[in-house]
PDB file of C-alpha atoms and ligand atoms in Angstrom:
ATOM      1  CA  MET B   1     -10.527  18.844   2.815  1.00  0.00           C
ATOM      2  CA  ARG B   2      -9.106  16.706  -0.003  1.00  0.00           C
ATOM      3  CA  ARG B   3      -8.807  13.263   1.574  1.00  0.00           C
ATOM      4  CA  VAL B   4      -7.459  10.300  -0.401  1.00  0.00           C
ATOM      5  CA  VAL B   5      -6.740   6.658   0.269  1.00  0.00           C
ATOM      6  CA  CYS B   6      -3.602   4.687  -0.635  1.00  0.00           C
ATOM      7  CA  PRO B   7      -4.920   1.121  -0.323  1.00  0.00           C
ATOM      8  CA  GLY B   8      -2.912  -2.080  -0.471  1.00  0.00           C
ATOM      9  CA  SER B   9      -2.030  -5.456   0.934  1.00  0.00           C
ATOM     10  CA  PHE B  10       1.240  -4.074   2.354  1.00  0.00           C
ATOM     11  CA  ASP B  11       2.687  -7.530   3.057  1.00  0.00           C
ATOM     12  CA  PRO B  12       5.022  -5.840   3.932  1.00  0.00           C
ATOM     13  CA  VAL B  13       5.169  -2.110   3.172  1.00  0.00           C
ATOM     14  CA  THR B  14       8.121  -1.315   0.865  1.00  0.00           C
ATOM     15  CA  ASN B  15      10.066   1.819  -0.042  1.00  0.00           C
ATOM     16  CA  GLY B  16       7.941   1.952  -3.201  1.00  0.00           C
ATOM     17  CA  HIS B  17       4.767   2.254  -1.094  1.00  0.00           C
ATOM     18  CA  ILE B  18       6.350   4.875   1.147  1.00  0.00           C
ATOM     19  CA  ASP B  19       7.422   6.867  -1.899  1.00  0.00           C
ATOM     20  CA  ILE B  20       3.849   6.950  -3.249  1.00  0.00           C
ATOM     21  CA  ILE B  21       2.308   7.746   0.157  1.00  0.00           C
ATOM     22  CA  GLY B  22       4.784  10.606   0.670  1.00  0.00           C
ATOM     23  CA  ARG B  23       4.169  12.040  -2.796  1.00  0.00           C
ATOM     24  CA  ALA B  24       0.387  11.793  -2.282  1.00  0.00           C
ATOM     25  CA  ALA B  25       0.790  13.581   1.058  1.00  0.00           C
ATOM     26  CA  ARG B  26       2.334  16.522  -0.797  1.00  0.00           C
ATOM     27  CA  GLN B  27      -0.607  16.721  -3.209  1.00  0.00           C
ATOM     28  CA  TYR B  28      -3.556  16.218  -0.855  1.00  0.00           C
ATOM     29  CA  ASP B  29      -4.671  17.447   2.574  1.00  0.00           C
ATOM     30  CA  GLU B  30      -4.990  14.028   4.152  1.00  0.00           C
ATOM     31  CA  VAL B  31      -3.851  10.560   3.091  1.00  0.00           C
ATOM     32  CA  ILE B  32      -5.165   7.367   4.629  1.00  0.00           C
ATOM     33  CA  ALA B  33      -2.880   4.397   4.021  1.00  0.00           C
ATOM     34  CA  ALA B  34      -5.327   1.505   4.300  1.00  0.00           C
ATOM     35  CA  VAL B  35      -4.457  -2.174   4.687  1.00  0.00           C
ATOM     36  CA  LEU B  36      -6.846  -4.747   3.270  1.00  0.00           C
ATOM     37  CA  GLY B  37      -7.902  -7.127   6.037  1.00  0.00           C
ATOM     38  CA  ASN B  38      -9.707 -10.015   4.377  1.00  0.00           C
ATOM     39  CA  VAL B  39      -6.982 -11.047   1.951  1.00  0.00           C
ATOM     40  CA  SER B  40      -7.576 -14.330   0.201  1.00  0.00           C
ATOM     41  CA  LYS B  41      -3.924 -14.831  -0.771  1.00  0.00           C
ATOM     42  CA  ARG B  42      -1.673 -16.219   1.964  1.00  0.00           C
ATOM     43  CA  ALA B  43       0.049 -13.393   3.754  1.00  0.00           C
ATOM     44  CA  LEU B  44       3.342 -13.517   5.628  1.00  0.00           C
ATOM     45  CA  PHE B  45       2.268 -10.913   8.187  1.00  0.00           C
ATOM     46  CA  SER B  46      -1.050 -10.623  10.029  1.00  0.00           C
ATOM     47  CA  VAL B  47      -3.177  -7.555   9.316  1.00  0.00           C
ATOM     48  CA  ASP B  48      -2.227  -6.072  12.683  1.00  0.00           C
ATOM     49  CA  GLU B  49       1.484  -6.615  12.003  1.00  0.00           C
ATOM     50  CA  LYS B  50       1.131  -4.983   8.576  1.00  0.00           C
ATOM     51  CA  LEU B  51      -0.730  -2.054  10.086  1.00  0.00           C
ATOM     52  CA  GLU B  52       1.859  -1.620  12.815  1.00  0.00           C
ATOM     53  CA  MET B  53       4.717  -1.541  10.268  1.00  0.00           C
ATOM     54  CA  LEU B  54       2.796   0.900   8.078  1.00  0.00           C
ATOM     55  CA  ASP B  55       2.156   3.093  11.112  1.00  0.00           C
ATOM     56  CA  GLU B  56       5.806   3.100  12.111  1.00  0.00           C
ATOM     57  CA  CYS B  57       7.047   3.831   8.594  1.00  0.00           C
ATOM     58  CA  THR B  58       4.633   6.704   7.864  1.00  0.00           C
ATOM     59  CA  ARG B  59       5.057   8.422  11.233  1.00  0.00           C
ATOM     60  CA  ALA B  60       7.155  11.219   9.696  1.00  0.00           C
ATOM     61  CA  PHE B  61       4.263  12.393   7.498  1.00  0.00           C
ATOM     62  CA  THR B  62       2.014  14.683   9.517  1.00  0.00           C
ATOM     63  CA  ASN B  63      -1.023  14.350   7.214  1.00  0.00           C
ATOM     64  CA  VAL B  64      -0.942  10.558   6.811  1.00  0.00           C
ATOM     65  CA  ARG B  65      -2.899   8.171   8.988  1.00  0.00           C
ATOM     66  CA  THR B  66      -3.330   4.444   8.732  1.00  0.00           C
ATOM     67  CA  ALA B  67      -6.343   2.166   8.865  1.00  0.00           C
ATOM     68  CA  LYS B  68      -7.468  -1.334   7.997  1.00  0.00           C
ATOM     69  CA  PHE B  69     -10.516  -2.213   5.975  1.00  0.00           C
ATOM     70  CA  ASP B  70     -12.514  -5.294   5.045  1.00  0.00           C
ATOM     71  CA  GLY B  71     -14.783  -5.807   2.087  1.00  0.00           C
ATOM     72  CA  LEU B  72     -15.033  -3.329  -0.752  1.00  0.00           C
ATOM     73  CA  LEU B  73     -12.657  -0.379  -0.936  1.00  0.00           C
ATOM     74  CA  VAL B  74     -15.473   1.869  -2.183  1.00  0.00           C
ATOM     75  CA  ASP B  75     -17.446   1.144   1.017  1.00  0.00           C
ATOM     76  CA  PHE B  76     -14.418   2.203   3.074  1.00  0.00           C
ATOM     77  CA  CYS B  77     -14.236   5.362   0.942  1.00  0.00           C
ATOM     78  CA  ARG B  78     -17.906   6.159   1.538  1.00  0.00           C
ATOM     79  CA  GLU B  79     -17.639   5.547   5.297  1.00  0.00           C
ATOM     80  CA  ASN B  80     -14.581   7.823   5.535  1.00  0.00           C
ATOM     81  CA  ASP B  81     -15.655  10.558   3.132  1.00  0.00           C
ATOM     82  CA  ILE B  82     -12.881   9.754   0.647  1.00  0.00           C
ATOM     83  CA  GLY B  83     -13.407  10.780  -2.975  1.00  0.00           C
ATOM     84  CA  THR B  84     -10.153   9.595  -4.507  1.00  0.00           C
ATOM     85  CA  ILE B  85      -8.126   6.396  -4.572  1.00  0.00           C
ATOM     86  CA  ILE B  86      -4.400   6.646  -5.303  1.00  0.00           C
ATOM     87  CA  ARG B  87      -2.710   3.740  -7.070  1.00  0.00           C
ATOM     88  CA  SER B  88       0.792   3.341  -8.370  1.00  0.00           C
ATOM     89  CA  LEU B  89       1.682   2.164 -11.872  1.00  0.00           C
ATOM     90  CA  ARG B  90       5.027   0.432 -12.321  1.00  0.00           C
ATOM     91  CA  SER B  91       4.397  -0.995 -15.758  1.00  0.00           C
ATOM     92  CA  VAL B  92       1.900  -1.493 -18.570  1.00  0.00           C
ATOM     93  CA  SER B  93       0.821  -4.778 -16.991  1.00  0.00           C
ATOM     94  CA  ASP B  94      -0.058  -2.893 -13.795  1.00  0.00           C
ATOM     95  CA  PHE B  95      -2.149  -0.542 -15.920  1.00  0.00           C
ATOM     96  CA  ASP B  96      -4.110  -3.388 -17.573  1.00  0.00           C
ATOM     97  CA  TYR B  97      -5.148  -4.684 -14.160  1.00  0.00           C
ATOM     98  CA  GLU B  98      -5.624  -1.349 -12.440  1.00  0.00           C
ATOM     99  CA  LEU B  99      -7.776   0.090 -15.226  1.00  0.00           C
ATOM    100  CA  GLN B 100     -10.408  -2.605 -14.723  1.00  0.00           C
ATOM    101  CA  ILE B 101     -10.449  -2.141 -10.954  1.00  0.00           C
ATOM    102  CA  ALA B 102     -10.609   1.651 -11.281  1.00  0.00           C
ATOM    103  CA  GLN B 103     -13.513   1.428 -13.714  1.00  0.00           C
ATOM    104  CA  MET B 104     -15.347  -1.025 -11.467  1.00  0.00           C
ATOM    105  CA  ASN B 105     -14.844   1.241  -8.457  1.00  0.00           C
ATOM    106  CA  TYR B 106     -16.077   4.246 -10.430  1.00  0.00           C
ATOM    107  CA  GLN B 107     -19.105   2.312 -11.676  1.00  0.00           C
ATOM    108  CA  LEU B 108     -19.944   1.166  -8.145  1.00  0.00           C
ATOM    109  CA  SER B 109     -19.589   4.499  -6.392  1.00  0.00           C
ATOM    110  CA  GLY B 110     -18.283   7.392  -8.478  1.00  0.00           C
ATOM    111  CA  VAL B 111     -15.012   7.336  -6.521  1.00  0.00           C
ATOM    112  CA  GLU B 112     -12.154   8.482  -8.730  1.00  0.00           C
ATOM    113  CA  THR B 113      -8.817   6.699  -9.068  1.00  0.00           C
ATOM    114  CA  MET B 114      -5.696   8.773  -9.644  1.00  0.00           C
ATOM    115  CA  PHE B 115      -2.631   6.930 -10.905  1.00  0.00           C
ATOM    116  CA  MET B 116       0.867   7.937  -9.903  1.00  0.00           C
ATOM    117  CA  THR B 117       3.785   6.595 -11.888  1.00  0.00           C
ATOM    118  CA  ALA B 118       6.164   4.638  -9.707  1.00  0.00           C
ATOM    119  CA  ASN B 119       9.492   6.224  -8.962  1.00  0.00           C
ATOM    120  CA  PRO B 120      11.828   4.577 -11.551  1.00  0.00           C
ATOM    121  CA  GLN B 121      14.080   3.704  -8.638  1.00  0.00           C
ATOM    122  CA  TYR B 122      11.356   1.317  -7.429  1.00  0.00           C
ATOM    123  CA  SER B 123       9.694   0.190 -10.656  1.00  0.00           C
ATOM    124  CA  PHE B 124      10.929  -3.396 -10.186  1.00  0.00           C
ATOM    125  CA  LEU B 125       9.905  -3.545  -6.548  1.00  0.00           C
ATOM    126  CA  SER B 126       7.077  -5.622  -5.096  1.00  0.00           C
ATOM    127  CA  SER B 127       6.296  -7.027  -1.653  1.00  0.00           C
ATOM    128  CA  SER B 128       6.418 -10.556  -3.123  1.00  0.00           C
ATOM    129  CA  LEU B 129       9.950 -10.115  -4.435  1.00  0.00           C
ATOM    130  CA  VAL B 130      11.085  -8.532  -1.182  1.00  0.00           C
ATOM    131  CA  LYS B 131       9.794 -11.596   0.704  1.00  0.00           C
ATOM    132  CA  GLU B 132      11.528 -13.961  -1.684  1.00  0.00           C
ATOM    133  CA  VAL B 133      14.860 -12.169  -1.345  1.00  0.00           C
ATOM    134  CA  ALA B 134      14.542 -11.878   2.454  1.00  0.00           C
ATOM    135  CA  GLN B 135      13.510 -15.508   2.822  1.00  0.00           C
ATOM    136  CA  HIS B 136      16.771 -16.605   1.248  1.00  0.00           C
ATOM    137  CA  GLY B 137      18.888 -14.229   3.282  1.00  0.00           C
ATOM    138  CA  GLY B 138      19.334 -11.585   0.554  1.00  0.00           C
ATOM    139  CA  ASP B 139      19.928  -7.916   1.306  1.00  0.00           C
ATOM    140  CA  VAL B 140      16.673  -5.934   1.284  1.00  0.00           C
ATOM    141  CA  SER B 141      18.040  -2.837   3.010  1.00  0.00           C
ATOM    142  CA  SER B 142      17.560  -0.645  -0.066  1.00  0.00           C
ATOM    143  CA  LEU B 143      14.040  -1.983  -0.683  1.00  0.00           C
ATOM    144  CA  VAL B 144      12.238  -1.581   2.641  1.00  0.00           C
ATOM    145  CA  PRO B 145      12.507   0.759   5.653  1.00  0.00           C
ATOM    146  CA  PRO B 146      14.947  -0.461   8.354  1.00  0.00           C
ATOM    147  CA  TYR B 147      12.048  -1.332  10.679  1.00  0.00           C
ATOM    148  CA  VAL B 148      10.530  -3.648   8.074  1.00  0.00           C
ATOM    149  CA  GLU B 149      13.913  -5.197   7.315  1.00  0.00           C
ATOM    150  CA  GLN B 150      14.199  -6.071  10.994  1.00  0.00           C
ATOM    151  CA  ARG B 151      10.668  -7.523  11.092  1.00  0.00           C
ATOM    152  CA  LEU B 152      11.396  -9.658   8.016  1.00  0.00           C
ATOM    153  CA  ARG B 153      14.547 -10.981   9.629  1.00  0.00           C
ATOM    154  CA  GLU B 154      12.607 -11.926  12.770  1.00  0.00           C
ATOM    155  CA  LYS B 155       9.785 -13.485  10.766  1.00  0.00           C
ATOM    156  CA  TYR B 156      12.057 -15.754   8.764  1.00  0.00           C
ATOM    157  CA  LYS B 157      13.907 -16.771  11.921  1.00  0.00           C
ATOM    158  CA  GLU B 158      10.612 -18.031  13.446  1.00  0.00           C
TER     159      GLU B 158
HETATM  160  O1  LIG C 201      -1.380  -4.121  -2.711  1.00  0.00           O
HETATM  161  P1  LIG C 201      -2.405  -4.707  -3.616  1.00  0.00           P
HETATM  162  O2  LIG C 201      -2.574  -6.200  -3.336  1.00  0.00           O
HETATM  163  O3  LIG C 201      -2.135  -4.423  -5.060  1.00  0.00           O
HETATM  164  O4  LIG C 201      -3.799  -3.983  -3.220  1.00  0.00           O
HETATM  165  C1  LIG C 201      -5.006  -4.387  -3.834  1.00  0.00           C
HETATM  166  C2  LIG C 201      -6.210  -3.714  -3.150  1.00  0.00           C
HETATM  167  C3  LIG C 201      -6.213  -4.031  -1.658  1.00  0.00           C
HETATM  168  C4  LIG C 201      -6.159  -2.227  -3.357  1.00  0.00           C
HETATM  169  C5  LIG C 201      -7.496  -4.279  -3.844  1.00  0.00           C
HETATM  170  O5  LIG C 201      -7.405  -5.674  -3.889  1.00  0.00           O
HETATM  171  C6  LIG C 201      -8.785  -3.901  -3.125  1.00  0.00           C
HETATM  172  O6  LIG C 201      -9.171  -2.755  -3.138  1.00  0.00           O
HETATM  173  N1  LIG C 201      -9.441  -4.911  -2.522  1.00  0.00           N
HETATM  174  C7  LIG C 201     -10.680  -4.721  -1.783  1.00  0.00           C
HETATM  175  C8  LIG C 201     -11.852  -5.326  -2.542  1.00  0.00           C
HETATM  176  C9  LIG C 201     -12.263  -4.379  -3.646  1.00  0.00           C
HETATM  177  O7  LIG C 201     -12.801  -3.336  -3.388  1.00  0.00           O
HETATM  178  N2  LIG C 201     -11.932  -4.757  -4.917  1.00  0.00           N
HETATM  179  C10 LIG C 201     -12.106  -3.868  -6.079  1.00  0.00           C
HETATM  180  C11 LIG C 201     -13.458  -3.933  -6.698  1.00  0.00           C
HETATM  181  S1  LIG C 201     -13.745  -5.456  -7.481  1.00  0.00           S
END
């Protein structure tokens, strides 16, 4: 069983995340999309809201399940018998950051990190930008799944 994790903050999940999760699901037997719980940066959505959106938006993939984790990603990997972390690279600046994290994770545990290049269609896309556009009433329908678009609309109405 080749089980991998697609970890992230997912605040909220975007079409870019879904693209990577779906492509990973074609390459591996099981994909766990895992939301980080103890985020230090201020999040718009609670962990449970993020998990619920991720759940809803990955329902079509039969070999994807979702989870939340706290603490170190490598501990979550060990507890769930995961040998590989999947991360997306949109740009060289992503690579600079991700390389350090991947090397640290490998040093800590031997868990491998496999990088997938972002779909060029989504190389500009980030959860932060989606929130900024949505906050000011911009159209995010091509950037996030319809369910997330709806949740953003509700959130900014609150
Ligand atoms: O969506 P993001 O914010 O780019 O995801 C970052 C994430 C959650 C993958 C990363 O911050 C993470 O793994 N955090 C858990 C703590 C950890 O294990 N850090 C790496 C070793 S220092």
